[in-house]
Amino acid sequence: MNILIAQPRLERQLTQLEYEMSAHSDVDVVIFPEGYINHNIEHACELARKHSKIIISGHKNPKDRALIIDREGRILLDRAKYDESALVETEGKVIGLILCDELIIQGMSNMKPTTIDFIVHPIGVGMFSEDQFDEWIAAARKIAIQYHVMIIGTSHADGSFRGSDISIPIAYCIDKDGEDIFVSKNDIRTRILNFDSGEDFVTQ
């Protein structure tokens, strides 16, 4: 399974999502940040169906919600932020989803360790300090070890939290042993991860 991890710019439409799906026919899953889909859920479902890809992201309705759409354009998960964590099974994979600061506030809601293939962590905007960047990566490593599961996170390439002067784009993938597959800081290039081998590469 190939997983595309994007760090798009904030935008009103889904131009970057459509581009990445069109440009990478060998990708099975696309991960976009929290709040990227927003009011474009119907369009996102159409794109998932057209390109036969699973979309994992988030939208506002009017508050932040976690979103997973399958290859047929069906919504598998649409839950409010801070609700109890949920697992979704599709194509033989069990996927967990942590939305932005849920990573720090509630983790996986004390869910008992079970067979989870990977956890996705869509983040809204970049980190507002180096300390926050380090704190969130450390928290992700802790969850990876606790649940013995790969965790993948990504933020938008731009935007800041509550008017902060600093916005550090972040993307990462940590394996089930808590070891870094990659940790990206201020590098907004798209990555593609092969879930089975754990290898990743940056697209141009």
PDB file of C-alpha atoms in Angstrom:
ATOM      1  CA  MET A   1       0.000   0.000   0.000  1.00  0.00           C
ATOM      2  CA  ASN A   2       1.401   3.406  -1.047  1.00  0.00           C
ATOM      3  CA  ILE A   3       0.475   6.406   1.111  1.00  0.00           C
ATOM      4  CA  LEU A   4       0.855  10.007  -0.085  1.00  0.00           C
ATOM      5  CA  ILE A   5       1.531  12.573   2.656  1.00  0.00           C
ATOM      6  CA  ALA A   6       0.845  16.138   1.509  1.00  0.00           C
ATOM      7  CA  GLN A   7       1.576  19.551   3.023  1.00  0.00           C
ATOM      8  CA  PRO A   8      -0.674  21.782   0.907  1.00  0.00           C
ATOM      9  CA  ARG A   9      -1.266  25.497   1.149  1.00  0.00           C
ATOM     10  CA  LEU A  10      -4.528  26.603   2.723  1.00  0.00           C
ATOM     11  CA  GLU A  11      -7.069  27.009  -0.090  1.00  0.00           C
ATOM     12  CA  ARG A  12     -10.814  27.270  -0.629  1.00  0.00           C
ATOM     13  CA  GLN A  13     -10.944  24.607  -3.349  1.00  0.00           C
ATOM     14  CA  LEU A  14      -9.295  21.186  -3.691  1.00  0.00           C
ATOM     15  CA  THR A  15      -6.818  22.077  -6.427  1.00  0.00           C
ATOM     16  CA  GLN A  16      -3.807  20.550  -4.696  1.00  0.00           C
ATOM     17  CA  LEU A  17      -5.685  17.388  -3.714  1.00  0.00           C
ATOM     18  CA  GLU A  18      -6.830  16.873  -7.301  1.00  0.00           C
ATOM     19  CA  TYR A  19      -3.301  17.490  -8.613  1.00  0.00           C
ATOM     20  CA  GLU A  20      -1.668  14.981  -6.245  1.00  0.00           C
ATOM     21  CA  MET A  21      -4.263  12.313  -7.026  1.00  0.00           C
ATOM     22  CA  SER A  22      -3.854  12.825 -10.774  1.00  0.00           C
ATOM     23  CA  ALA A  23      -0.048  12.899 -10.620  1.00  0.00           C
ATOM     24  CA  HIS A  24       0.363   9.719  -8.559  1.00  0.00           C
ATOM     25  CA  SER A  25      -1.675   6.895 -10.019  1.00  0.00           C
ATOM     26  CA  ASP A  26       0.216   4.290  -7.952  1.00  0.00           C
ATOM     27  CA  VAL A  27      -0.918   5.787  -4.621  1.00  0.00           C
ATOM     28  CA  ASP A  28      -3.661   4.069  -2.607  1.00  0.00           C
ATOM     29  CA  VAL A  29      -4.155   6.568   0.253  1.00  0.00           C
ATOM     30  CA  VAL A  30      -3.773  10.360   0.339  1.00  0.00           C
ATOM     31  CA  ILE A  31      -3.367  12.167   3.667  1.00  0.00           C
ATOM     32  CA  PHE A  32      -4.114  15.896   3.838  1.00  0.00           C
ATOM     33  CA  PRO A  33      -4.160  18.169   6.920  1.00  0.00           C
ATOM     34  CA  GLU A  34      -6.960  18.991   9.333  1.00  0.00           C
ATOM     35  CA  GLY A  35      -9.388  21.519   7.887  1.00  0.00           C
ATOM     36  CA  TYR A  36      -8.259  21.076   4.281  1.00  0.00           C
ATOM     37  CA  ILE A  37     -11.487  19.594   2.852  1.00  0.00           C
ATOM     38  CA  ASN A  38     -13.826  22.039   4.645  1.00  0.00           C
ATOM     39  CA  HIS A  39     -17.012  22.709   2.605  1.00  0.00           C
ATOM     40  CA  ASN A  40     -15.822  20.538  -0.299  1.00  0.00           C
ATOM     41  CA  ILE A  41     -16.871  17.128   1.046  1.00  0.00           C
ATOM     42  CA  GLU A  42     -19.024  16.213  -1.953  1.00  0.00           C
ATOM     43  CA  HIS A  43     -16.217  17.150  -4.340  1.00  0.00           C
ATOM     44  CA  ALA A  44     -13.718  15.149  -2.270  1.00  0.00           C
ATOM     45  CA  CYS A  45     -15.988  12.099  -2.496  1.00  0.00           C
ATOM     46  CA  GLU A  46     -16.168  12.539  -6.263  1.00  0.00           C
ATOM     47  CA  LEU A  47     -12.362  12.758  -6.497  1.00  0.00           C
ATOM     48  CA  ALA A  48     -11.913   9.650  -4.342  1.00  0.00           C
ATOM     49  CA  ARG A  49     -14.247   7.735  -6.642  1.00  0.00           C
ATOM     50  CA  LYS A  50     -12.748   9.150  -9.860  1.00  0.00           C
ATOM     51  CA  HIS A  51      -9.147   8.364  -8.876  1.00  0.00           C
ATOM     52  CA  SER A  52      -9.927   5.251  -6.796  1.00  0.00           C
ATOM     53  CA  LYS A  53      -8.075   6.491  -3.706  1.00  0.00           C
ATOM     54  CA  ILE A  54      -8.757   6.637   0.027  1.00  0.00           C
ATOM     55  CA  ILE A  55      -8.733  10.200   1.400  1.00  0.00           C
ATOM     56  CA  ILE A  56      -7.878  10.914   5.039  1.00  0.00           C
ATOM     57  CA  SER A  57      -8.161  14.539   6.161  1.00  0.00           C
ATOM     58  CA  GLY A  58     -10.527  16.841   8.032  1.00  0.00           C
ATOM     59  CA  HIS A  59     -13.142  19.535   7.552  1.00  0.00           C
ATOM     60  CA  LYS A  60     -15.101  22.153   9.491  1.00  0.00           C
ATOM     61  CA  ASN A  61     -18.875  21.801   9.974  1.00  0.00           C
ATOM     62  CA  PRO A  62     -18.667  24.360  11.587  1.00  0.00           C
ATOM     63  CA  LYS A  63     -16.077  22.901  13.997  1.00  0.00           C
ATOM     64  CA  ASP A  64     -13.221  20.576  13.159  1.00  0.00           C
ATOM     65  CA  ARG A  65     -14.102  17.022  12.164  1.00  0.00           C
ATOM     66  CA  ALA A  66     -12.069  13.970  11.168  1.00  0.00           C
ATOM     67  CA  LEU A  67     -12.831  12.522   7.735  1.00  0.00           C
ATOM     68  CA  ILE A  68     -12.062   9.259   5.909  1.00  0.00           C
ATOM     69  CA  ILE A  69     -13.453   8.583   2.425  1.00  0.00           C
ATOM     70  CA  ASP A  70     -13.018   5.238   0.671  1.00  0.00           C
ATOM     71  CA  ARG A  71     -12.212   4.540  -2.996  1.00  0.00           C
ATOM     72  CA  GLU A  72     -15.913   4.392  -3.849  1.00  0.00           C
ATOM     73  CA  GLY A  73     -16.477   7.893  -2.519  1.00  0.00           C
ATOM     74  CA  ARG A  74     -18.243   6.663   0.605  1.00  0.00           C
ATOM     75  CA  ILE A  75     -17.652   8.416   3.927  1.00  0.00           C
ATOM     76  CA  LEU A  76     -16.303   5.855   6.397  1.00  0.00           C
ATOM     77  CA  LEU A  77     -15.651   8.283   9.261  1.00  0.00           C
ATOM     78  CA  ASP A  78     -16.932  11.786  10.011  1.00  0.00           C
ATOM     79  CA  ARG A  79     -16.472  12.494  13.718  1.00  0.00           C
ATOM     80  CA  ALA A  80     -16.188  15.655  15.771  1.00  0.00           C
ATOM     81  CA  LYS A  81     -12.868  16.686  17.215  1.00  0.00           C
ATOM     82  CA  TYR A  82     -12.420  15.562  20.851  1.00  0.00           C
ATOM     83  CA  ASP A  83     -15.020  12.823  20.474  1.00  0.00           C
ATOM     84  CA  GLU A  84     -13.920   9.346  21.457  1.00  0.00           C
ATOM     85  CA  SER A  85     -11.293   7.937  19.106  1.00  0.00           C
ATOM     86  CA  ALA A  86     -12.584   5.631  16.406  1.00  0.00           C
ATOM     87  CA  LEU A  87     -11.033   2.946  14.262  1.00  0.00           C
ATOM     88  CA  VAL A  88     -11.986   2.343  10.630  1.00  0.00           C
ATOM     89  CA  GLU A  89     -11.381  -0.883   8.732  1.00  0.00           C
ATOM     90  CA  THR A  90     -11.040  -0.742   4.964  1.00  0.00           C
ATOM     91  CA  GLU A  91      -9.282  -2.967   2.449  1.00  0.00           C
ATOM     92  CA  GLY A  92      -8.029  -5.200   5.218  1.00  0.00           C
ATOM     93  CA  LYS A  93      -6.346  -2.340   7.118  1.00  0.00           C
ATOM     94  CA  VAL A  94      -7.411  -0.916  10.476  1.00  0.00           C
ATOM     95  CA  ILE A  95      -6.818   2.849  10.579  1.00  0.00           C
ATOM     96  CA  GLY A  96      -6.922   5.132  13.612  1.00  0.00           C
ATOM     97  CA  LEU A  97      -7.240   8.913  13.354  1.00  0.00           C
ATOM     98  CA  ILE A  98      -6.045  11.594  15.794  1.00  0.00           C
ATOM     99  CA  LEU A  99      -7.012  15.152  14.839  1.00  0.00           C
ATOM    100  CA  CYS A 100      -4.411  17.880  15.482  1.00  0.00           C
ATOM    101  CA  ASP A 101      -4.080  18.653  19.246  1.00  0.00           C
ATOM    102  CA  GLU A 102      -5.972  15.483  20.161  1.00  0.00           C
ATOM    103  CA  LEU A 103      -2.447  14.052  20.050  1.00  0.00           C
ATOM    104  CA  ILE A 104      -1.627  15.992  23.228  1.00  0.00           C
ATOM    105  CA  ILE A 105      -5.061  16.292  24.838  1.00  0.00           C
ATOM    106  CA  GLN A 106      -6.383  12.752  24.587  1.00  0.00           C
ATOM    107  CA  GLY A 107      -4.154  10.558  22.456  1.00  0.00           C
ATOM    108  CA  MET A 108      -6.154   7.480  21.499  1.00  0.00           C
ATOM    109  CA  SER A 109      -8.637   8.065  24.362  1.00  0.00           C
ATOM    110  CA  ASN A 110      -7.058   5.282  26.410  1.00  0.00           C
ATOM    111  CA  MET A 111      -8.152   2.789  23.783  1.00  0.00           C
ATOM    112  CA  LYS A 112      -6.899  -0.679  24.648  1.00  0.00           C
ATOM    113  CA  PRO A 113      -4.042  -1.818  22.427  1.00  0.00           C
ATOM    114  CA  THR A 114      -5.413  -3.821  19.531  1.00  0.00           C
ATOM    115  CA  THR A 115      -4.398  -4.607  16.000  1.00  0.00           C
ATOM    116  CA  ILE A 116      -4.129  -1.187  14.321  1.00  0.00           C
ATOM    117  CA  ASP A 117      -2.200  -1.000  11.054  1.00  0.00           C
ATOM    118  CA  PHE A 118      -1.489   2.724  11.232  1.00  0.00           C
ATOM    119  CA  ILE A 119      -2.683   5.946  12.859  1.00  0.00           C
ATOM    120  CA  VAL A 120      -3.107   9.150  10.850  1.00  0.00           C
ATOM    121  CA  HIS A 121      -2.609  12.548  12.495  1.00  0.00           C
ATOM    122  CA  PRO A 122      -3.902  15.444  10.337  1.00  0.00           C
ATOM    123  CA  ILE A 123      -2.664  18.757  11.791  1.00  0.00           C
ATOM    124  CA  GLY A 124      -4.120  22.178  10.990  1.00  0.00           C
ATOM    125  CA  VAL A 125      -1.345  24.759  10.699  1.00  0.00           C
ATOM    126  CA  GLY A 126       2.355  24.539  11.443  1.00  0.00           C
ATOM    127  CA  MET A 127       3.971  24.450  14.860  1.00  0.00           C
ATOM    128  CA  PHE A 128       4.272  27.812  16.637  1.00  0.00           C
ATOM    129  CA  SER A 129       7.644  27.029  18.252  1.00  0.00           C
ATOM    130  CA  GLU A 130      10.563  24.615  18.161  1.00  0.00           C
ATOM    131  CA  ASP A 131       9.486  23.395  21.608  1.00  0.00           C
ATOM    132  CA  GLN A 132       6.005  22.543  20.317  1.00  0.00           C
ATOM    133  CA  PHE A 133       7.516  20.710  17.347  1.00  0.00           C
ATOM    134  CA  ASP A 134       9.657  18.590  19.690  1.00  0.00           C
ATOM    135  CA  GLU A 135       6.736  18.015  22.094  1.00  0.00           C
ATOM    136  CA  TRP A 136       4.402  16.736  19.374  1.00  0.00           C
ATOM    137  CA  ILE A 137       6.999  14.429  17.830  1.00  0.00           C
ATOM    138  CA  ALA A 138       7.754  13.024  21.293  1.00  0.00           C
ATOM    139  CA  ALA A 139       4.032  12.458  21.910  1.00  0.00           C
ATOM    140  CA  ALA A 140       3.687  10.677  18.562  1.00  0.00           C
ATOM    141  CA  ARG A 141       6.628   8.400  19.392  1.00  0.00           C
ATOM    142  CA  LYS A 142       5.010   7.538  22.721  1.00  0.00           C
ATOM    143  CA  ILE A 143       1.737   6.533  21.027  1.00  0.00           C
ATOM    144  CA  ALA A 144       3.599   4.505  18.400  1.00  0.00           C
ATOM    145  CA  ILE A 145       5.332   2.525  21.153  1.00  0.00           C
ATOM    146  CA  GLN A 146       2.225   2.192  23.346  1.00  0.00           C
ATOM    147  CA  TYR A 147       0.081   0.773  20.547  1.00  0.00           C
ATOM    148  CA  HIS A 148       2.962  -0.783  18.594  1.00  0.00           C
ATOM    149  CA  VAL A 149       1.702   0.999  15.486  1.00  0.00           C
ATOM    150  CA  MET A 150       2.974   3.306  12.746  1.00  0.00           C
ATOM    151  CA  ILE A 151       1.776   6.922  13.052  1.00  0.00           C
ATOM    152  CA  ILE A 152       1.794   9.491  10.239  1.00  0.00           C
ATOM    153  CA  GLY A 153       1.205  13.238  10.641  1.00  0.00           C
ATOM    154  CA  THR A 154       1.079  16.277   8.369  1.00  0.00           C
ATOM    155  CA  SER A 155       0.165  19.982   8.527  1.00  0.00           C
ATOM    156  CA  HIS A 156      -0.546  22.703   6.007  1.00  0.00           C
ATOM    157  CA  ALA A 157       2.438  24.429   4.441  1.00  0.00           C
ATOM    158  CA  ASP A 158       1.236  27.833   5.666  1.00  0.00           C
ATOM    159  CA  GLY A 159      -0.983  29.459   8.260  1.00  0.00           C
ATOM    160  CA  SER A 160      -0.313  30.162  11.918  1.00  0.00           C
ATOM    161  CA  PHE A 161      -1.987  29.359  15.222  1.00  0.00           C
ATOM    162  CA  ARG A 162      -3.901  32.298  16.722  1.00  0.00           C
ATOM    163  CA  GLY A 163      -1.782  34.886  14.956  1.00  0.00           C
ATOM    164  CA  SER A 164       1.600  33.499  16.010  1.00  0.00           C
ATOM    165  CA  ASP A 165       4.566  34.981  14.152  1.00  0.00           C
ATOM    166  CA  ILE A 166       6.010  31.482  13.745  1.00  0.00           C
ATOM    167  CA  SER A 167       4.597  28.637  11.671  1.00  0.00           C
ATOM    168  CA  ILE A 168       6.784  25.570  11.205  1.00  0.00           C
ATOM    169  CA  PRO A 169       5.308  23.099   8.680  1.00  0.00           C
ATOM    170  CA  ILE A 170       5.525  19.564  10.040  1.00  0.00           C
ATOM    171  CA  ALA A 171       5.199  16.084   8.565  1.00  0.00           C
ATOM    172  CA  TYR A 172       6.394  12.844  10.072  1.00  0.00           C
ATOM    173  CA  CYS A 173       6.172   9.081  10.076  1.00  0.00           C
ATOM    174  CA  ILE A 174       7.207   6.995  13.071  1.00  0.00           C
ATOM    175  CA  ASP A 175       7.291   3.205  12.974  1.00  0.00           C
ATOM    176  CA  LYS A 176       5.719   0.799  15.458  1.00  0.00           C
ATOM    177  CA  ASP A 177       8.906   0.701  17.536  1.00  0.00           C
ATOM    178  CA  GLY A 178       8.974   4.482  17.952  1.00  0.00           C
ATOM    179  CA  GLU A 179      11.787   4.951  15.415  1.00  0.00           C
ATOM    180  CA  ASP A 180      11.633   7.794  12.899  1.00  0.00           C
ATOM    181  CA  ILE A 181      10.991   6.863   9.281  1.00  0.00           C
ATOM    182  CA  PHE A 182      11.117  10.601   8.588  1.00  0.00           C
ATOM    183  CA  VAL A 183      10.558  13.834  10.487  1.00  0.00           C
ATOM    184  CA  SER A 184      10.144  16.860   8.236  1.00  0.00           C
ATOM    185  CA  LYS A 185      10.534  20.447   9.449  1.00  0.00           C
ATOM    186  CA  ASN A 186      10.102  23.373   7.038  1.00  0.00           C
ATOM    187  CA  ASP A 187      10.224  20.983   4.078  1.00  0.00           C
ATOM    188  CA  ILE A 188       6.821  21.047   2.402  1.00  0.00           C
ATOM    189  CA  ARG A 189       7.488  18.593  -0.410  1.00  0.00           C
ATOM    190  CA  THR A 190       5.040  15.744  -0.820  1.00  0.00           C
ATOM    191  CA  ARG A 191       6.173  12.332   0.417  1.00  0.00           C
ATOM    192  CA  ILE A 192       5.087   8.870  -0.621  1.00  0.00           C
ATOM    193  CA  LEU A 193       5.436   6.038   1.868  1.00  0.00           C
ATOM    194  CA  ASN A 194       5.311   2.344   1.065  1.00  0.00           C
ATOM    195  CA  PHE A 195       3.445   0.980   4.066  1.00  0.00           C
ATOM    196  CA  ASP A 196       4.678  -2.585   3.602  1.00  0.00           C
ATOM    197  CA  SER A 197       8.404  -1.760   3.338  1.00  0.00           C
ATOM    198  CA  GLY A 198       8.473   1.419   5.432  1.00  0.00           C
ATOM    199  CA  GLU A 199      10.433   3.174   2.670  1.00  0.00           C
ATOM    200  CA  ASP A 200       9.573   6.732   1.669  1.00  0.00           C
ATOM    201  CA  PHE A 201      10.641   9.205  -0.968  1.00  0.00           C
ATOM    202  CA  VAL A 202      10.079  12.889  -1.605  1.00  0.00           C
ATOM    203  CA  THR A 203       8.348  13.897  -4.828  1.00  0.00           C
ATOM    204  CA  GLN A 204       9.634  16.794  -6.845  1.00  0.00           C
TER     205      GLN A 204
END
